[in-house]
Coordinates of C-alpha atoms in Angstrom, one line a residue:
X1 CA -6.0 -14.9 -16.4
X2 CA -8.5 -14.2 -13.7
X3 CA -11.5 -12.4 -14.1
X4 CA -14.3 -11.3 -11.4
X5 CA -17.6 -11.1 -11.8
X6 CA -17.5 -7.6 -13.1
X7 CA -15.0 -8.4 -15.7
X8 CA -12.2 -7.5 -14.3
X9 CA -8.5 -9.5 -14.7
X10 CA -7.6 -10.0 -11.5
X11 CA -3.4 -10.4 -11.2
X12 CA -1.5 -8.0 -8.3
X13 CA -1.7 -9.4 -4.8
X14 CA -1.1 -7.0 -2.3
X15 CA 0.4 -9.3 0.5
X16 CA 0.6 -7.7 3.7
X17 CA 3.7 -9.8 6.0
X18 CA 3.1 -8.2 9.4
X19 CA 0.9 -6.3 11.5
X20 CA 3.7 -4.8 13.0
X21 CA 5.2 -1.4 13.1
X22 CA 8.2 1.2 14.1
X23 CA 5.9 4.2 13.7
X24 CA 2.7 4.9 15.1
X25 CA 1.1 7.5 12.5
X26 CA -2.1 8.9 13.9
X27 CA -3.9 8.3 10.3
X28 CA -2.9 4.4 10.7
X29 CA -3.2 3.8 14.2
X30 CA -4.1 4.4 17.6
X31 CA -1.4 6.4 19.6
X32 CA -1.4 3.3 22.5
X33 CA -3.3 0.2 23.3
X34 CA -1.8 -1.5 19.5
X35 CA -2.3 -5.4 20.5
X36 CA -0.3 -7.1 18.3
X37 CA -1.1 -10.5 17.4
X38 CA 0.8 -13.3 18.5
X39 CA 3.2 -15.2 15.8
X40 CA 1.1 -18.2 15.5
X41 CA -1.7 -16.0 14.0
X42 CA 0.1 -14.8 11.3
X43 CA 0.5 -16.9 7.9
X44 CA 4.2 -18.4 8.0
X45 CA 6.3 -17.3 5.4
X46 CA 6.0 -21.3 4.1
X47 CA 2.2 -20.4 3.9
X48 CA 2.4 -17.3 2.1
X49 CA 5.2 -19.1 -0.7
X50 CA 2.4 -22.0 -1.2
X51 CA -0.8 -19.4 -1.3
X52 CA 1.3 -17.4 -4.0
X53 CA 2.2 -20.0 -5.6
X54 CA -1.1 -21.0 -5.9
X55 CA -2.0 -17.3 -7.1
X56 CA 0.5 -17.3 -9.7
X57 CA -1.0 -20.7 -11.1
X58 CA -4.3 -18.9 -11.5
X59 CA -2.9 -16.0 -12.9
X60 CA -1.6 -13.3 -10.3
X61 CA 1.7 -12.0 -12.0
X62 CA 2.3 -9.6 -9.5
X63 CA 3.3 -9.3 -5.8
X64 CA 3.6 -5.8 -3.4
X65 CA 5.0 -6.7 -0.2
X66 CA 3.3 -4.3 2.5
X67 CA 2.8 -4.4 6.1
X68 CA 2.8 -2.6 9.0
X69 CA 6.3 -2.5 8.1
X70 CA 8.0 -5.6 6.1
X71 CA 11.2 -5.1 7.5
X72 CA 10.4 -5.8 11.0
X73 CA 9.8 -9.4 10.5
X74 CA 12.7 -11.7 11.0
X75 CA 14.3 -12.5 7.9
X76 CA 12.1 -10.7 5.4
X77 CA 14.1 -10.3 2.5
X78 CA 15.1 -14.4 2.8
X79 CA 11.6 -14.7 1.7
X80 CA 12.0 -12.0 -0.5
X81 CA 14.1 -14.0 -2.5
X82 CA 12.1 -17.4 -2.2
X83 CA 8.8 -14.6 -3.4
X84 CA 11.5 -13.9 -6.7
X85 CA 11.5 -17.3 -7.6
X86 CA 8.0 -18.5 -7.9
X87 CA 7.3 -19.0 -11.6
X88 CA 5.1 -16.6 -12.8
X89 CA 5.5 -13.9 -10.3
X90 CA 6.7 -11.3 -12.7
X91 CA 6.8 -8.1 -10.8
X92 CA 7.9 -7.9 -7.2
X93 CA 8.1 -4.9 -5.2
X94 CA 7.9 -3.2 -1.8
X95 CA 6.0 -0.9 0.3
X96 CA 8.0 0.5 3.4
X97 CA 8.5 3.4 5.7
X98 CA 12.8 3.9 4.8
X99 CA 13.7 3.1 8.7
X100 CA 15.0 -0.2 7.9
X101 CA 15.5 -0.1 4.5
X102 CA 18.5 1.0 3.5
X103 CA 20.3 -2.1 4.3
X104 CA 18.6 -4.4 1.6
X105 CA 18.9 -2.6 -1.1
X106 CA 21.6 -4.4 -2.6
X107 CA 19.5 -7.0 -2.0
X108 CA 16.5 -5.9 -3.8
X109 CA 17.9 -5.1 -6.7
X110 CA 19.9 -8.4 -7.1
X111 CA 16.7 -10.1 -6.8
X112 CA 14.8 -7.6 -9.3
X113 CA 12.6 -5.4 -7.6
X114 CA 12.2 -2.7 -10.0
X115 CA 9.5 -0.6 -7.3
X116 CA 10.0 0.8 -3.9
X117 CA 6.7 2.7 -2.4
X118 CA 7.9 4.6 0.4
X119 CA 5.8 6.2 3.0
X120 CA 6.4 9.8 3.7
X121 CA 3.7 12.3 4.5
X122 CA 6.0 16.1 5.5
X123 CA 9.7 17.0 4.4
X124 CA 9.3 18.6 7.9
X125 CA 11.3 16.9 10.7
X126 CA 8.9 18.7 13.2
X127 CA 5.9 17.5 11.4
X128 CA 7.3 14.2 10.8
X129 CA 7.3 13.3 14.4
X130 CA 3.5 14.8 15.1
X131 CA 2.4 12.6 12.3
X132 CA 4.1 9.7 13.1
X133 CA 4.8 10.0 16.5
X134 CA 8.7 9.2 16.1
X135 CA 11.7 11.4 15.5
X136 CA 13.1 9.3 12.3
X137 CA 12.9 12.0 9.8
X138 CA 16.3 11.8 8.6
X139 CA 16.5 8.4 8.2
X140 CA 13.7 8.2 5.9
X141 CA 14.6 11.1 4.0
X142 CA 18.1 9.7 3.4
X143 CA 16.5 6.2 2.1
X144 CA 14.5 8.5 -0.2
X145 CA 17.7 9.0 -2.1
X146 CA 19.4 6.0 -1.8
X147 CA 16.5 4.3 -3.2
X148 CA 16.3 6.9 -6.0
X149 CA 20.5 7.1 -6.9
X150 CA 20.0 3.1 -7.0
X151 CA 17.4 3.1 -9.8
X152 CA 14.6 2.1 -8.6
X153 CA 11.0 3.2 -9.6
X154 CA 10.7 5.3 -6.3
X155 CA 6.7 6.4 -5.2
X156 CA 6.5 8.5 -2.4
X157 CA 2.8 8.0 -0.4
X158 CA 2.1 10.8 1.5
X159 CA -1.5 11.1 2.7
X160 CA -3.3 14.4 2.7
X161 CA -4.8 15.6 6.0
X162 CA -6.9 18.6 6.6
X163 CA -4.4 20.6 9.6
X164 CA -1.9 18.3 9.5
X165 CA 0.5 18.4 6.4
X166 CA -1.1 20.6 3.4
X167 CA 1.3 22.6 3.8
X168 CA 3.5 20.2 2.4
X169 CA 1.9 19.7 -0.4
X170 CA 4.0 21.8 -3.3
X171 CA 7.6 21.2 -1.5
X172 CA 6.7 17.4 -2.2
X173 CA 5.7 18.5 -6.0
X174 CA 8.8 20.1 -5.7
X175 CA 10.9 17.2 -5.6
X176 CA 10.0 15.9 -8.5
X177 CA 12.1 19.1 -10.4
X178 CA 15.5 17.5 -9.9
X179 CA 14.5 14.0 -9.1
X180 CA 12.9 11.2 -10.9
X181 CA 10.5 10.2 -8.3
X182 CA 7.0 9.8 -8.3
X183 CA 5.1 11.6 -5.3
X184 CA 1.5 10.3 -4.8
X185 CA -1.1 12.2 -2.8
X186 CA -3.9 10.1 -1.5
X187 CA -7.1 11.1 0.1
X188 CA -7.3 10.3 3.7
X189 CA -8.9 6.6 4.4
X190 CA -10.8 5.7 7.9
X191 CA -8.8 3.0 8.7
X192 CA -7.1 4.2 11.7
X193 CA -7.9 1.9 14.1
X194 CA -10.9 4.1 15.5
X195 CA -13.3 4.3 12.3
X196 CA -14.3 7.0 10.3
X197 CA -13.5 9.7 12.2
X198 CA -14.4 12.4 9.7
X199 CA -18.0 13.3 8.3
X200 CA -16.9 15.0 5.1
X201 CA -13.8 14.3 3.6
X202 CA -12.1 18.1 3.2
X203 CA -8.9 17.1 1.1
X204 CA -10.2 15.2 -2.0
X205 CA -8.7 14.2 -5.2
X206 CA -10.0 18.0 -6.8
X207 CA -8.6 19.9 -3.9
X208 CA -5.2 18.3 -4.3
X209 CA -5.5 18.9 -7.7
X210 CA -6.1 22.8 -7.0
X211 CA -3.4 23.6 -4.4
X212 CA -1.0 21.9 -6.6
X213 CA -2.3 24.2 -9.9
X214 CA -2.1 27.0 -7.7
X215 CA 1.9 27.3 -8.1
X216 CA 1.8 25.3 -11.1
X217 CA -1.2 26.1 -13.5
X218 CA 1.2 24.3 -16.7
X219 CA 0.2 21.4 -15.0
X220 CA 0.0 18.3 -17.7
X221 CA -2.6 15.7 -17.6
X222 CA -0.2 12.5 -18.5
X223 CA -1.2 8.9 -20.0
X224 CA -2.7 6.4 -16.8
X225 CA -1.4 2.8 -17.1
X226 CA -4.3 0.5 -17.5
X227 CA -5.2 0.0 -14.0
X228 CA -3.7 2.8 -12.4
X229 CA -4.8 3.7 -8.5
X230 CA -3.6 7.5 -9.2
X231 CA -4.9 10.0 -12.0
X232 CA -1.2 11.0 -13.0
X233 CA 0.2 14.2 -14.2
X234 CA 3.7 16.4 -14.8
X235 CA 4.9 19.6 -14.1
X236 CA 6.7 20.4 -17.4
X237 CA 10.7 20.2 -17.3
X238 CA 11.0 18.0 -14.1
X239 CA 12.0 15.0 -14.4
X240 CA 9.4 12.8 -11.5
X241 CA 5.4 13.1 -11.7
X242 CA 2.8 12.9 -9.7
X243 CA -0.3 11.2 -9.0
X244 CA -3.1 11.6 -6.8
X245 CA -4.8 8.2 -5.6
X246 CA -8.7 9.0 -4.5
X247 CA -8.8 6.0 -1.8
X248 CA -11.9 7.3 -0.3
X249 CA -13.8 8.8 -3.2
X250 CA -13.3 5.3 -4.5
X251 CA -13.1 6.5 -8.5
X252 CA -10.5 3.9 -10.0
X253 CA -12.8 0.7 -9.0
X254 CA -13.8 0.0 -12.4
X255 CA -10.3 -1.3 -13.6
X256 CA -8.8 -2.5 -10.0
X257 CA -7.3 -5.8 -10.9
X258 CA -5.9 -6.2 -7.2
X259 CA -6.6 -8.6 -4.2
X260 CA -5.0 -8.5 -0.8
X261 CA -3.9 -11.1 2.0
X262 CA -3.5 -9.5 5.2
X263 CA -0.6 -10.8 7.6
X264 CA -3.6 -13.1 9.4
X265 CA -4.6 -14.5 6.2
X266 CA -7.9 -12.5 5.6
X267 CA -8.8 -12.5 1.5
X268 CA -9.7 -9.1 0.6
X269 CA -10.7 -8.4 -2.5
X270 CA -11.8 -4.7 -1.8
X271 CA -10.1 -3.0 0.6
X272 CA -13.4 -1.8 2.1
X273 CA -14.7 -4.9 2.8
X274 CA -14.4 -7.0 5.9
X275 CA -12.4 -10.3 4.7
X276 CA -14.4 -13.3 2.7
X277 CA -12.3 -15.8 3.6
X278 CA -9.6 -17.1 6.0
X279 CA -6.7 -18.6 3.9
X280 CA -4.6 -19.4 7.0
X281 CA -7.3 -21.7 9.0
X282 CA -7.4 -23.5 5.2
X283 CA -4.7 -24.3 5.0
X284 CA -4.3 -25.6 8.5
X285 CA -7.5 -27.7 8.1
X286 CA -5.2 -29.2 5.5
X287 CA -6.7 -28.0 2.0
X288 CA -5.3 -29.1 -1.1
X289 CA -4.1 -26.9 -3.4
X290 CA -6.7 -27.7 -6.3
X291 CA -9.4 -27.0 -3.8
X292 CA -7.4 -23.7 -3.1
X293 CA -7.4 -22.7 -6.1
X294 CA -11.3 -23.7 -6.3
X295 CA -12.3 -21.5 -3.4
X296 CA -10.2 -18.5 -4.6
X297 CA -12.3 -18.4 -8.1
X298 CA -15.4 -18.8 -5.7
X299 CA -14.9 -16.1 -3.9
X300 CA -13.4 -13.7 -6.9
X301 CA -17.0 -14.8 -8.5
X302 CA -18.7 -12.6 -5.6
X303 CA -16.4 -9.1 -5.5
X304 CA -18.1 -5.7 -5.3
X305 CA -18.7 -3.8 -8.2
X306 CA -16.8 -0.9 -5.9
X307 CA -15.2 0.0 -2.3
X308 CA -18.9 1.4 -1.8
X309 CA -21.1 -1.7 -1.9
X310 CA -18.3 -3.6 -0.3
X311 CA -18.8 -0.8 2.5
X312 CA -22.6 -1.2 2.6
X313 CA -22.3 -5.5 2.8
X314 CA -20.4 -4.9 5.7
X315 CA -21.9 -6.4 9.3
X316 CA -19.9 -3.5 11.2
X317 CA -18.6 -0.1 11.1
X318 CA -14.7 0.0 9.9
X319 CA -12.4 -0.1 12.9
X320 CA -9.8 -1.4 11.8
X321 CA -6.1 -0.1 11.1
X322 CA -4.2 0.1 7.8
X323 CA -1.6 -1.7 9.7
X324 CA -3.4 -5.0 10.6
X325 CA -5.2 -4.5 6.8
X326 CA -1.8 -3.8 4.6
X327 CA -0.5 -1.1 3.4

């Protein structure tokens, strides 16, 4: 087991495989002008086996695949399967928009991925295509229930944003009547390429909290998992929950046991912060494993107590884009 310098185990690696995208959501991304990196500045799928690998020696158990969107990297779910197989990587799962999806998940399930994270902000096609800038509403939507009828553990991410999807709000709470499905509201982030565009944050984790009491004041208060991301809850008779994740109030820091690796390489080990370390160039400079493994503890010896210091070290402003970070 891994532990920071705050005393926190450290074992879910967020591993981002692409900085590439079939949507362009405004919240994520600029509308044009997305430079995508070239191929040979992205880890190789080798890489990322031998940096897991390496993870799962120290302790990391478990693995969310996240991009930009997984999918649209040549043969991701051949990797998939070599990620399965990597002793001590108990828990493998997926973050993905549903535009690709639907044709894996035999797949996934043969090779045990028990969670599917799927990103969906409206259940309205109109407001589908403002927010993401692509008319793909029914193709997500119908991976929504494929996903679910297959039995996996089925989050739906939609993002709250003031004017743009509020309204949407309860008909996502509703889903969770008839479905077991877990719908997740999370509090707008500035990672959209253009920095924090936003001086006050209007939908927070409490206002969430009252829209959704306002149709369902019976709301239940239910049980968070050790080092839960969302403060979770039920409406009483349906079957799904929900949870609200406070990304930006930055609440849940004091039990996140998570690090990331975006597509590039970058260690995070707070989403807010800028990178503190390039695994790809190590690697390339021809590190050993054991010296690896050495410079991860180093750097898990020097984490942030929360996503607000790791803000305040930074040497610039955020501009960069949930895409090129990881979902």
């Amino acid at each position: 087991m891994i532990y920071d310098n705050h005393g926190r185990p450290i074992t879910y690696l967020r591993l981002a495989v692409t900085d590439r995208c079939n949507l362009r959501c405004f919240y994520c991304m600029p509308e044009e002008g997305v430079k995508y990196l070239h191929k040979s500045k992205l880890l190789t799928y080798e890489e990322m086996i031998r940096t897991v690998s390496v993870l799962s020696e120290l302790g990391i158990s478990k693995v969310r695949i996240t991009g930009g969107e997984p999918f649209v990297r040549h043969n991701m779910i051949d990797f998939m399967y070599q990620l399965s197989e990597i002793n001590g990587i108990d828990e493998l799962n997926i973050t993905t928009n549903g535009i690709l999806t639907g044709q894996y998940i035999r797949q996934m399930k043969e090779m045990g991925v028990r969670a599917v994270n799927l990103s969906l902000d409206t259940l309205d096609k109109k407001r589908f295509f403002e927010i993401t800038r692509r008319d793909e509403f029914d193709k997500v939507y119908d991976t929504l229930f494929q996903l679910i009828d297959a039995g996996f553990e089925v989050k739906v991410n939609a993002v709250v944003m003031d004017g743009k999807n509020t309204e949407d709000i309860l008909p996502l709470v509703g889903l969770t009547q008839n479905h077991n499905v877990s719908i997740r509201f999370i509090e707008e982030m500035p990672f959209n390429g253009e920095g924090n565009h936003y001086p006050k944050l209007a939908w927070n984790l409490h206002r969430i909290l009252a829209e959704i009491k306002s149709q369902y004041p019976d709301l239940q208060k239910l049980v968070d998992s050790p080092n839960s991301t969302s403060y979770n809850y039920q409406v009483p008779d349906f079957q799904g929950n929900i949870g609200v994740i406070a990304a930006f109030s930055r609440t849940f820091c004091g039990t996140c046991n998570r690090i990331r690796l975006t597509a590039t390489g970058d260690l995070k080990t707070c989403l807010y912060d800028e990178g503190v370390l390039n695994i790809r160039d190590l690697l390339r400079d021809g590190i050993t494993n054991e010296d690896l493994k050495s410079t991860f503890l180093q750097a898990f010896k020097n984490r942030p107590k929360d996503g607000f210091e790791a803000e305040r070290n930074r040497k610039s402003v955020i501009t960069e884009s949930m895409t090129t970070i990881g979902g």
